[in-house]
GROMACS .gro file of C-alpha atoms in nm:
model
  340
    1UNK     CA    1  -2.044   1.927  -1.553
    2UNK     CA    2  -1.720   1.919  -1.727
    3UNK     CA    3  -1.476   1.649  -1.604
    4UNK     CA    4  -1.143   1.500  -1.681
    5UNK     CA    5  -0.868   1.292  -1.533
    6UNK     CA    6  -0.550   1.501  -1.478
    7UNK     CA    7  -0.269   1.269  -1.557
    8UNK     CA    8   0.052   1.404  -1.435
    9UNK     CA    9   0.332   1.277  -1.679
   10UNK     CA   10   0.714   1.346  -1.612
   11UNK     CA   11   0.921   1.200  -1.893
   12UNK     CA   12   1.069   0.921  -1.709
   13UNK     CA   13   0.716   0.792  -1.657
   14UNK     CA   14   0.617   0.766  -2.007
   15UNK     CA   15   0.628   0.392  -1.994
   16UNK     CA   16   0.423   0.389  -1.682
   17UNK     CA   17   0.140   0.600  -1.845
   18UNK     CA   18   0.129   0.378  -2.163
   19UNK     CA   19   0.062   0.098  -1.954
   20UNK     CA   20  -0.208   0.263  -1.710
   21UNK     CA   21  -0.379   0.412  -2.031
   22UNK     CA   22  -0.445   0.093  -2.178
   23UNK     CA   23  -0.804   0.064  -2.272
   24UNK     CA   24  -0.847  -0.259  -2.006
   25UNK     CA   25  -0.754  -0.028  -1.724
   26UNK     CA   26  -0.907   0.311  -1.813
   27UNK     CA   27  -1.241   0.154  -1.836
   28UNK     CA   28  -1.252   0.127  -1.474
   29UNK     CA   29  -1.262   0.489  -1.436
   30UNK     CA   30  -1.652   0.584  -1.436
   31UNK     CA   31  -1.830   0.911  -1.508
   32UNK     CA   32  -1.519   1.114  -1.628
   33UNK     CA   33  -1.519   1.263  -1.995
   34UNK     CA   34  -1.173   1.338  -2.087
   35UNK     CA   35  -0.809   1.289  -2.011
   36UNK     CA   36  -0.577   1.574  -1.970
   37UNK     CA   37  -0.223   1.501  -2.003
   38UNK     CA   38  -0.025   1.752  -1.799
   39UNK     CA   39   0.354   1.719  -1.891
   40UNK     CA   40   0.672   1.874  -2.003
   41UNK     CA   41   0.681   1.614  -2.272
   42UNK     CA   42   0.592   1.786  -2.622
   43UNK     CA   43   0.239   1.668  -2.750
   44UNK     CA   44   0.366   1.605  -3.111
   45UNK     CA   45   0.607   1.380  -2.937
   46UNK     CA   46   0.362   1.192  -2.717
   47UNK     CA   47   0.049   1.145  -2.920
   48UNK     CA   48   0.217   0.914  -3.169
   49UNK     CA   49   0.386   0.692  -2.920
   50UNK     CA   50   0.042   0.665  -2.728
   51UNK     CA   51  -0.124   0.577  -3.055
   52UNK     CA   52   0.128   0.334  -3.138
   53UNK     CA   53   0.034   0.142  -2.822
   54UNK     CA   54  -0.320   0.145  -2.907
   55UNK     CA   55  -0.450   0.437  -2.680
   56UNK     CA   56  -0.717   0.674  -2.818
   57UNK     CA   57  -0.618   1.030  -2.792
   58UNK     CA   58  -0.952   1.153  -2.940
   59UNK     CA   59  -1.082   1.247  -2.589
   60UNK     CA   60  -0.727   1.384  -2.460
   61UNK     CA   61  -0.635   1.743  -2.396
   62UNK     CA   62  -0.290   1.859  -2.352
   63UNK     CA   63  -0.140   2.110  -2.087
   64UNK     CA   64   0.228   2.175  -2.085
   65UNK     CA   65   0.435   2.245  -1.775
   66UNK     CA   66   0.565   2.562  -1.968
   67UNK     CA   67   0.247   2.739  -1.908
   68UNK     CA   68   0.262   2.664  -1.521
   69UNK     CA   69   0.611   2.802  -1.494
   70UNK     CA   70   0.502   3.097  -1.713
   71UNK     CA   71   0.182   3.173  -1.491
   72UNK     CA   72   0.300   3.026  -1.141
   73UNK     CA   73   0.657   3.106  -1.122
   74UNK     CA   74   0.629   3.052  -0.729
   75UNK     CA   75   0.668   2.671  -0.804
   76UNK     CA   76   1.040   2.734  -0.814
   77UNK     CA   77   1.041   2.845  -0.455
   78UNK     CA   78   0.961   2.460  -0.372
   79UNK     CA   79   1.303   2.391  -0.482
   80UNK     CA   80   1.528   2.388  -0.157
   81UNK     CA   81   1.896   2.363  -0.117
   82UNK     CA   82   2.013   2.037   0.027
   83UNK     CA   83   1.718   1.828  -0.053
   84UNK     CA   84   1.833   1.478  -0.162
   85UNK     CA   85   1.495   1.423  -0.359
   86UNK     CA   86   1.586   1.699  -0.617
   87UNK     CA   87   1.261   1.850  -0.757
   88UNK     CA   88   1.033   1.621  -0.572
   89UNK     CA   89   0.852   1.905  -0.372
   90UNK     CA   90   0.825   2.121  -0.701
   91UNK     CA   91   0.644   1.845  -0.870
   92UNK     CA   92   0.363   1.876  -0.589
   93UNK     CA   93   0.367   2.256  -0.643
   94UNK     CA   94   0.311   2.193  -1.030
   95UNK     CA   95   0.031   1.957  -0.970
   96UNK     CA   96  -0.142   2.200  -0.747
   97UNK     CA   97  -0.099   2.492  -0.984
   98UNK     CA   98  -0.257   2.277  -1.280
   99UNK     CA   99  -0.545   2.220  -1.068
  100UNK     CA  100  -0.595   2.625  -1.059
  101UNK     CA  101  -0.483   2.654  -1.414
  102UNK     CA  102  -0.730   2.401  -1.573
  103UNK     CA  103  -1.094   2.476  -1.618
  104UNK     CA  104  -1.278   2.157  -1.576
  105UNK     CA  105  -1.555   2.131  -1.290
  106UNK     CA  106  -1.435   1.797  -1.160
  107UNK     CA  107  -1.090   1.684  -1.187
  108UNK     CA  108  -0.925   1.341  -1.100
  109UNK     CA  109  -0.566   1.357  -1.014
  110UNK     CA  110  -0.370   1.056  -1.149
  111UNK     CA  111   0.005   0.974  -1.120
  112UNK     CA  112   0.067   0.721  -1.412
  113UNK     CA  113   0.261   0.457  -1.197
  114UNK     CA  114  -0.060   0.336  -1.049
  115UNK     CA  115  -0.279   0.103  -1.260
  116UNK     CA  116  -0.662   0.065  -1.163
  117UNK     CA  117  -0.792  -0.276  -1.178
  118UNK     CA  118  -1.130  -0.231  -1.044
  119UNK     CA  119  -1.409   0.007  -1.103
  120UNK     CA  120  -1.397   0.361  -0.946
  121UNK     CA  121  -1.648   0.620  -0.955
  122UNK     CA  122  -1.547   0.979  -0.847
  123UNK     CA  123  -1.866   1.113  -0.773
  124UNK     CA  124  -2.162   0.934  -0.631
  125UNK     CA  125  -2.516   1.088  -0.571
  126UNK     CA  126  -2.354   1.448  -0.599
  127UNK     CA  127  -2.089   1.394  -0.338
  128UNK     CA  128  -1.699   1.320  -0.404
  129UNK     CA  129  -1.606   0.975  -0.366
  130UNK     CA  130  -1.228   0.920  -0.233
  131UNK     CA  131  -1.036   0.622  -0.256
  132UNK     CA  132  -0.844   0.600   0.081
  133UNK     CA  133  -0.576   0.391   0.240
  134UNK     CA  134  -0.759   0.288   0.548
  135UNK     CA  135  -0.579   0.394   0.914
  136UNK     CA  136  -0.252   0.500   0.746
  137UNK     CA  137  -0.054   0.789   0.826
  138UNK     CA  138   0.256   0.916   0.656
  139UNK     CA  139   0.514   1.169   0.726
  140UNK     CA  140   0.471   1.412   1.010
  141UNK     CA  141   0.520   1.713   0.789
  142UNK     CA  142   0.238   1.627   0.565
  143UNK     CA  143  -0.024   1.665   0.878
  144UNK     CA  144   0.197   1.969   1.039
  145UNK     CA  145   0.148   2.159   0.689
  146UNK     CA  146  -0.241   2.109   0.709
  147UNK     CA  147  -0.228   2.246   1.055
  148UNK     CA  148  -0.006   2.547   0.975
  149UNK     CA  149  -0.159   2.630   0.641
  150UNK     CA  150  -0.520   2.569   0.695
  151UNK     CA  151  -0.567   2.599   1.065
  152UNK     CA  152  -0.713   2.267   1.148
  153UNK     CA  153  -0.588   1.915   1.230
  154UNK     CA  154  -0.594   1.622   1.002
  155UNK     CA  155  -0.968   1.524   0.961
  156UNK     CA  156  -0.968   1.164   0.914
  157UNK     CA  157  -0.711   0.875   1.021
  158UNK     CA  158  -0.748   0.763   0.633
  159UNK     CA  159  -0.476   0.844   0.391
  160UNK     CA  160  -0.573   1.018   0.066
  161UNK     CA  161  -0.254   0.921  -0.122
  162UNK     CA  162  -0.423   0.690  -0.348
  163UNK     CA  163  -0.302   0.836  -0.679
  164UNK     CA  164  -0.656   0.880  -0.780
  165UNK     CA  165  -0.780   1.181  -0.598
  166UNK     CA  166  -1.110   1.388  -0.698
  167UNK     CA  167  -1.144   1.731  -0.647
  168UNK     CA  168  -1.397   2.016  -0.760
  169UNK     CA  169  -1.266   2.341  -0.931
  170UNK     CA  170  -1.447   2.550  -0.710
  171UNK     CA  171  -1.285   2.399  -0.399
  172UNK     CA  172  -0.933   2.444  -0.560
  173UNK     CA  173  -1.049   2.816  -0.609
  174UNK     CA  174  -1.162   2.829  -0.245
  175UNK     CA  175  -0.844   2.694  -0.129
  176UNK     CA  176  -0.641   2.951  -0.310
  177UNK     CA  177  -0.830   3.241  -0.199
  178UNK     CA  178  -0.836   3.130   0.158
  179UNK     CA  179  -0.450   3.076   0.179
  180UNK     CA  180  -0.374   3.418   0.027
  181UNK     CA  181  -0.627   3.593   0.276
  182UNK     CA  182  -0.494   3.410   0.580
  183UNK     CA  183  -0.131   3.435   0.520
  184UNK     CA  184  -0.113   3.754   0.312
  185UNK     CA  185   0.123   3.598   0.014
  186UNK     CA  186   0.084   3.401  -0.294
  187UNK     CA  187  -0.090   3.063  -0.205
  188UNK     CA  188   0.192   2.848  -0.321
  189UNK     CA  189   0.439   3.021  -0.132
  190UNK     CA  190   0.202   3.019   0.171
  191UNK     CA  191   0.198   2.644   0.170
  192UNK     CA  192   0.570   2.582   0.132
  193UNK     CA  193   0.650   2.848   0.377
  194UNK     CA  194   0.403   2.667   0.618
  195UNK     CA  195   0.575   2.306   0.567
  196UNK     CA  196   0.803   2.212   0.869
  197UNK     CA  197   1.162   2.108   0.845
  198UNK     CA  198   1.229   1.766   0.966
  199UNK     CA  199   1.557   1.638   1.015
  200UNK     CA  200   1.705   1.359   0.784
  201UNK     CA  201   1.835   1.029   0.893
  202UNK     CA  202   2.098   0.809   0.756
  203UNK     CA  203   2.138   0.694   0.465
  204UNK     CA  204   1.916   0.994   0.338
  205UNK     CA  205   2.123   1.260   0.545
  206UNK     CA  206   2.250   1.365   0.873
  207UNK     CA  207   2.022   1.594   1.045
  208UNK     CA  208   1.948   1.841   0.758
  209UNK     CA  209   1.590   1.993   0.765
  210UNK     CA  210   1.401   1.885   0.457
  211UNK     CA  211   0.999   1.902   0.396
  212UNK     CA  212   0.740   1.654   0.352
  213UNK     CA  213   0.411   1.771   0.182
  214UNK     CA  214   0.163   1.572   0.020
  215UNK     CA  215  -0.072   1.748  -0.264
  216UNK     CA  216  -0.333   1.463  -0.205
  217UNK     CA  217  -0.336   1.494   0.177
  218UNK     CA  218  -0.398   1.883   0.122
  219UNK     CA  219  -0.661   1.836  -0.115
  220UNK     CA  220  -0.844   1.549   0.066
  221UNK     CA  221  -0.848   1.734   0.402
  222UNK     CA  222  -0.918   2.084   0.263
  223UNK     CA  223  -1.252   1.925   0.085
  224UNK     CA  224  -1.342   1.760   0.400
  225UNK     CA  225  -1.347   2.095   0.581
  226UNK     CA  226  -1.582   2.227   0.312
  227UNK     CA  227  -1.809   1.932   0.223
  228UNK     CA  228  -1.942   1.585   0.311
  229UNK     CA  229  -1.753   1.322   0.099
  230UNK     CA  230  -1.772   0.941   0.056
  231UNK     CA  231  -1.480   0.710   0.107
  232UNK     CA  232  -1.413   0.372  -0.032
  233UNK     CA  233  -1.086   0.175   0.040
  234UNK     CA  234  -0.827   0.161  -0.189
  235UNK     CA  235  -0.639  -0.201  -0.170
  236UNK     CA  236  -0.317  -0.144  -0.348
  237UNK     CA  237  -0.063  -0.401  -0.479
  238UNK     CA  238   0.283  -0.260  -0.462
  239UNK     CA  239   0.570  -0.429  -0.659
  240UNK     CA  240   0.950  -0.349  -0.555
  241UNK     CA  241   1.051  -0.532  -0.884
  242UNK     CA  242   0.919  -0.567  -1.220
  243UNK     CA  243   0.898  -0.947  -1.203
  244UNK     CA  244   0.622  -0.928  -0.902
  245UNK     CA  245   0.401  -0.714  -1.111
  246UNK     CA  246   0.180  -1.006  -1.137
  247UNK     CA  247   0.175  -1.091  -0.775
  248UNK     CA  248  -0.143  -0.927  -0.687
  249UNK     CA  249  -0.497  -1.094  -0.591
  250UNK     CA  250  -0.753  -0.967  -0.852
  251UNK     CA  251  -1.030  -1.055  -0.611
  252UNK     CA  252  -0.874  -0.811  -0.322
  253UNK     CA  253  -0.664  -0.558  -0.483
  254UNK     CA  254  -0.829  -0.256  -0.648
  255UNK     CA  255  -0.482  -0.103  -0.795
  256UNK     CA  256  -0.113  -0.197  -0.906
  257UNK     CA  257   0.138   0.035  -0.805
  258UNK     CA  258   0.509   0.076  -0.868
  259UNK     CA  259   0.733   0.089  -0.559
  260UNK     CA  260   1.062  -0.014  -0.740
  261UNK     CA  261   1.319   0.192  -0.521
  262UNK     CA  262   1.572   0.222  -0.823
  263UNK     CA  263   1.414   0.372  -1.144
  264UNK     CA  264   1.667   0.194  -1.343
  265UNK     CA  265   1.508  -0.121  -1.244
  266UNK     CA  266   1.145  -0.001  -1.301
  267UNK     CA  267   0.980  -0.031  -1.654
  268UNK     CA  268   1.178   0.149  -1.913
  269UNK     CA  269   1.131   0.331  -2.250
  270UNK     CA  270   1.371   0.329  -2.536
  271UNK     CA  271   1.364   0.696  -2.683
  272UNK     CA  272   1.542   0.602  -2.986
  273UNK     CA  273   1.279   0.330  -3.092
  274UNK     CA  274   0.981   0.468  -2.920
  275UNK     CA  275   0.925   0.144  -2.750
  276UNK     CA  276   0.840   0.034  -2.384
  277UNK     CA  277   1.098  -0.240  -2.295
  278UNK     CA  278   0.967  -0.570  -2.236
  279UNK     CA  279   0.594  -0.439  -2.248
  280UNK     CA  280   0.440  -0.750  -2.365
  281UNK     CA  281   0.588  -0.932  -2.066
  282UNK     CA  282   0.457  -0.703  -1.824
  283UNK     CA  283   0.130  -0.679  -1.962
  284UNK     CA  284   0.103  -1.058  -2.002
  285UNK     CA  285   0.202  -1.092  -1.614
  286UNK     CA  286  -0.089  -0.865  -1.517
  287UNK     CA  287  -0.365  -1.016  -1.780
  288UNK     CA  288  -0.268  -1.371  -1.652
  289UNK     CA  289  -0.345  -1.277  -1.323
  290UNK     CA  290  -0.660  -1.081  -1.373
  291UNK     CA  291  -0.792  -1.397  -1.581
  292UNK     CA  292  -0.796  -1.581  -1.241
  293UNK     CA  293  -1.054  -1.369  -1.085
  294UNK     CA  294  -1.334  -1.571  -0.940
  295UNK     CA  295  -1.559  -1.242  -0.934
  296UNK     CA  296  -1.609  -1.306  -0.547
  297UNK     CA  297  -1.460  -0.994  -0.360
  298UNK     CA  298  -1.223  -1.050  -0.073
  299UNK     CA  299  -1.221  -0.814   0.210
  300UNK     CA  300  -0.869  -0.960   0.350
  301UNK     CA  301  -0.597  -1.114   0.246
  302UNK     CA  302  -0.268  -1.309   0.415
  303UNK     CA  303   0.112  -1.238   0.335
  304UNK     CA  304   0.125  -1.614   0.244
  305UNK     CA  305  -0.135  -1.566  -0.061
  306UNK     CA  306   0.036  -1.246  -0.154
  307UNK     CA  307   0.428  -1.240  -0.086
  308UNK     CA  308   0.673  -0.989  -0.178
  309UNK     CA  309   0.499  -0.658  -0.073
  310UNK     CA  310   0.770  -0.402  -0.013
  311UNK     CA  311   0.817  -0.296   0.354
  312UNK     CA  312   0.721   0.064   0.345
  313UNK     CA  313   0.681   0.067   0.740
  314UNK     CA  314   0.967   0.360   0.750
  315UNK     CA  315   0.718   0.596   0.597
  316UNK     CA  316   0.458   0.550   0.865
  317UNK     CA  317   0.444   0.695   1.212
  318UNK     CA  318   0.210   0.696   1.497
  319UNK     CA  319   0.041   0.985   1.659
  320UNK     CA  320   0.294   0.943   1.945
  321UNK     CA  321   0.581   0.988   1.693
  322UNK     CA  322   0.426   1.302   1.547
  323UNK     CA  323   0.395   1.457   1.896
  324UNK     CA  324   0.764   1.373   1.951
  325UNK     CA  325   0.852   1.541   1.633
  326UNK     CA  326   0.640   1.865   1.705
  327UNK     CA  327   0.803   1.915   2.052
  328UNK     CA  328   1.161   1.847   1.898
  329UNK     CA  329   1.138   2.053   1.580
  330UNK     CA  330   0.839   2.267   1.637
  331UNK     CA  331   0.553   2.317   1.369
  332UNK     CA  332   0.634   2.672   1.263
  333UNK     CA  333   0.965   2.635   1.084
  334UNK     CA  334   0.896   2.825   0.767
  335UNK     CA  335   1.087   2.782   0.452
  336UNK     CA  336   1.197   3.154   0.428
  337UNK     CA  337   1.385   3.079   0.733
  338UNK     CA  338   1.624   2.873   0.586
  339UNK     CA  339   1.871   3.152   0.495
  340UNK     CA  340   1.851   3.333   0.836
   0.00000   0.00000   0.00000
């Protein structure tokens, strides 16, 4: 079985990738042979930067975004007018298209702003092993899209948005074929056209309908509809300020994730000098905290022992909230209706 981690790399995430690709972190991903960098950044520009920071590229493959735009022009249908998030939706389409384009039997989707600090094996005893956020839900639209596109409700109370998501190529192919047969249109169009509109609230908007879709929730739930899977909890530490990057508990947390709301305050890269700003400072904060690990895993942690976690409750909604939104906006608002 061929396998690869698919690292989706936008240019502004290059400094995050340099950190997450450090050998002390990549050693935690078990049973995966290669790393494929899926990116708009030219290979001849990236590889020397990686090598400058001690990243071995001998097992790296390169997949340019230009191939996706050439072969999957439907990704541009995910850019919708009035969306304050810019090209955020199209990024999800590009990630899904790469899964169809690439030819590995097992792929692990990875966003570079998430650093793994404990071992993870994506396949155990022949079954996919998903890291999940236990008993967590996000935007209503994520789950309405699953219902509209696939014809079934969310299959687990746990959330697949872990930034390390395994998927089999055969399941991606089956998903594409299912969507095109069920909806009689291109599979990427079928997904975005079945993603309902949800009204914005201040300060992000004043009632305009925008769409929320998670490629990770789609893949996780689709896979569950086809096969039994394993799950293990991901206990992520999210920092909202770079000075807090070392605030995690190495005996409890399994991953460190960037939740800095203002990109100008996140880790930066100087493209003139080809250097990560304050690289040693941030890495030293992580290494210092990891050095305090006792080796005795914790299953819970209190706020007083790990202060400073950003409040992301605005992302989470209860089942009652979801029912209210369904009654208010319906669950069949199609993207192609936006101009009617």
